[in-house]
Amino acid sequence: MRAAISDLLTTGVPNTLILATTSAAIGTLLGLLLAVAGISGTRWLRWPARAYTDVFRGLPAAVTILLIGVGLAPQGLAIWGPDPYPLGILALSLIAAAYFGEIFRSGIQSVEAGQLEAARALGFRYAAAMRLIIVPLGIRRVLPAWVNQLIALIKDSSLIYFLGLTAGQRDLFRIGQDAAATTGNESALVLAGLFYLLLTVPLTHLVNVIDRRLRNGRKVVEQAPAGEDLPKPLPVPEGATRA
């Protein structure tokens, strides 16, 4: 563990975070487009979105990463060279978009129809009402599910090792695996697992906090204006009980 901790901290953690956060950002944008297309009344938008979601949710993540990373490798070599990172990020983003799209679609469809009707009654066009009111409300309701999928994406980033990584591109899993293979000792792999826990467990508790805040709302503390006291309750006569 002492021999591997330096590489895990300086190389593994940054690379894992780069893979996960970049893929999450791209996947979120694509997922929003898929969600809007999936609830569209136009069939040529709705059907391709549903087909995309079915395909990328149905395929194992490892298969998708290999198909994209190996199948598009010649094009990658012509554009950015032998670096496997872009194709790995592309594969993870496409996978994440399918899941994020379903999360956002369920959130948008959970918004009461009266919200859209009220926005239209106030003069909003359909596109403006969806962009400014319905979509933000739907996203707010599915934030816990979005964070859960981000946790899954952090773990799926370990599958990028299938594409072959240089020493400076290795993620947590690959560093732990290489150290275990070199020394015949699984301690480095256990340490890599502990680093994954340090990344994902706080996010798990963040999901609980967000979910609790969304269900219960924010506590409002009544405060008196400066220099004034809050009114005191009226005294209760003897023999009477306060309702």
PDB file of C-alpha atoms in Angstrom, residues 6 11 14 19 22 28 51 79 82 90 124 127 131-132 142 149 160 174 176 183 199 204 228 230 235 243:
ATOM      1  CA  SER A   6       1.679   7.936  -4.312  1.00  0.00           C
ATOM      2  CA  THR A  11      -2.348   9.854 -11.024  1.00  0.00           C
ATOM      3  CA  PRO A  14      -7.193  12.892 -10.961  1.00  0.00           C
ATOM      4  CA  LEU A  19     -13.182  10.640 -16.743  1.00  0.00           C
ATOM      5  CA  THR A  22     -16.308  15.099 -18.104  1.00  0.00           C
ATOM      6  CA  THR A  28     -26.168  15.418 -18.780  1.00  0.00           C
ATOM      7  CA  ALA A  51     -34.337   3.539 -29.564  1.00  0.00           C
ATOM      8  CA  ILE A  79      -7.506  13.147 -35.156  1.00  0.00           C
ATOM      9  CA  PRO A  82      -3.028   7.190 -29.785  1.00  0.00           C
ATOM     10  CA  LEU A  90     -17.194   9.428 -25.543  1.00  0.00           C
ATOM     11  CA  PHE A 124     -45.542  31.796 -22.234  1.00  0.00           C
ATOM     12  CA  ALA A 127     -40.939  26.132 -25.684  1.00  0.00           C
ATOM     13  CA  ARG A 131     -37.349  25.720 -20.731  1.00  0.00           C
ATOM     14  CA  LEU A 132     -38.065  28.124 -17.878  1.00  0.00           C
ATOM     15  CA  VAL A 142     -34.673  13.970  -9.797  1.00  0.00           C
ATOM     16  CA  GLN A 149     -26.082   7.749 -11.558  1.00  0.00           C
ATOM     17  CA  ILE A 160     -11.593   2.315 -19.570  1.00  0.00           C
ATOM     18  CA  ARG A 174      -5.579   0.140 -13.306  1.00  0.00           C
ATOM     19  CA  GLY A 176      -4.137  -1.065  -8.202  1.00  0.00           C
ATOM     20  CA  THR A 183       3.958  -7.798  -6.565  1.00  0.00           C
ATOM     21  CA  LEU A 199     -15.201   9.295  -3.670  1.00  0.00           C
ATOM     22  CA  THR A 204     -24.244   8.726  -1.242  1.00  0.00           C
ATOM     23  CA  GLU A 228     -38.496  44.713  18.209  1.00  0.00           C
ATOM     24  CA  LEU A 230     -41.870  38.982  18.829  1.00  0.00           C
ATOM     25  CA  PRO A 235     -51.984  34.589  29.050  1.00  0.00           C
ATOM     26  CA  ALA A 243     -56.092  24.836  22.464  1.00  0.00           C
TER      27      ALA A 243
END
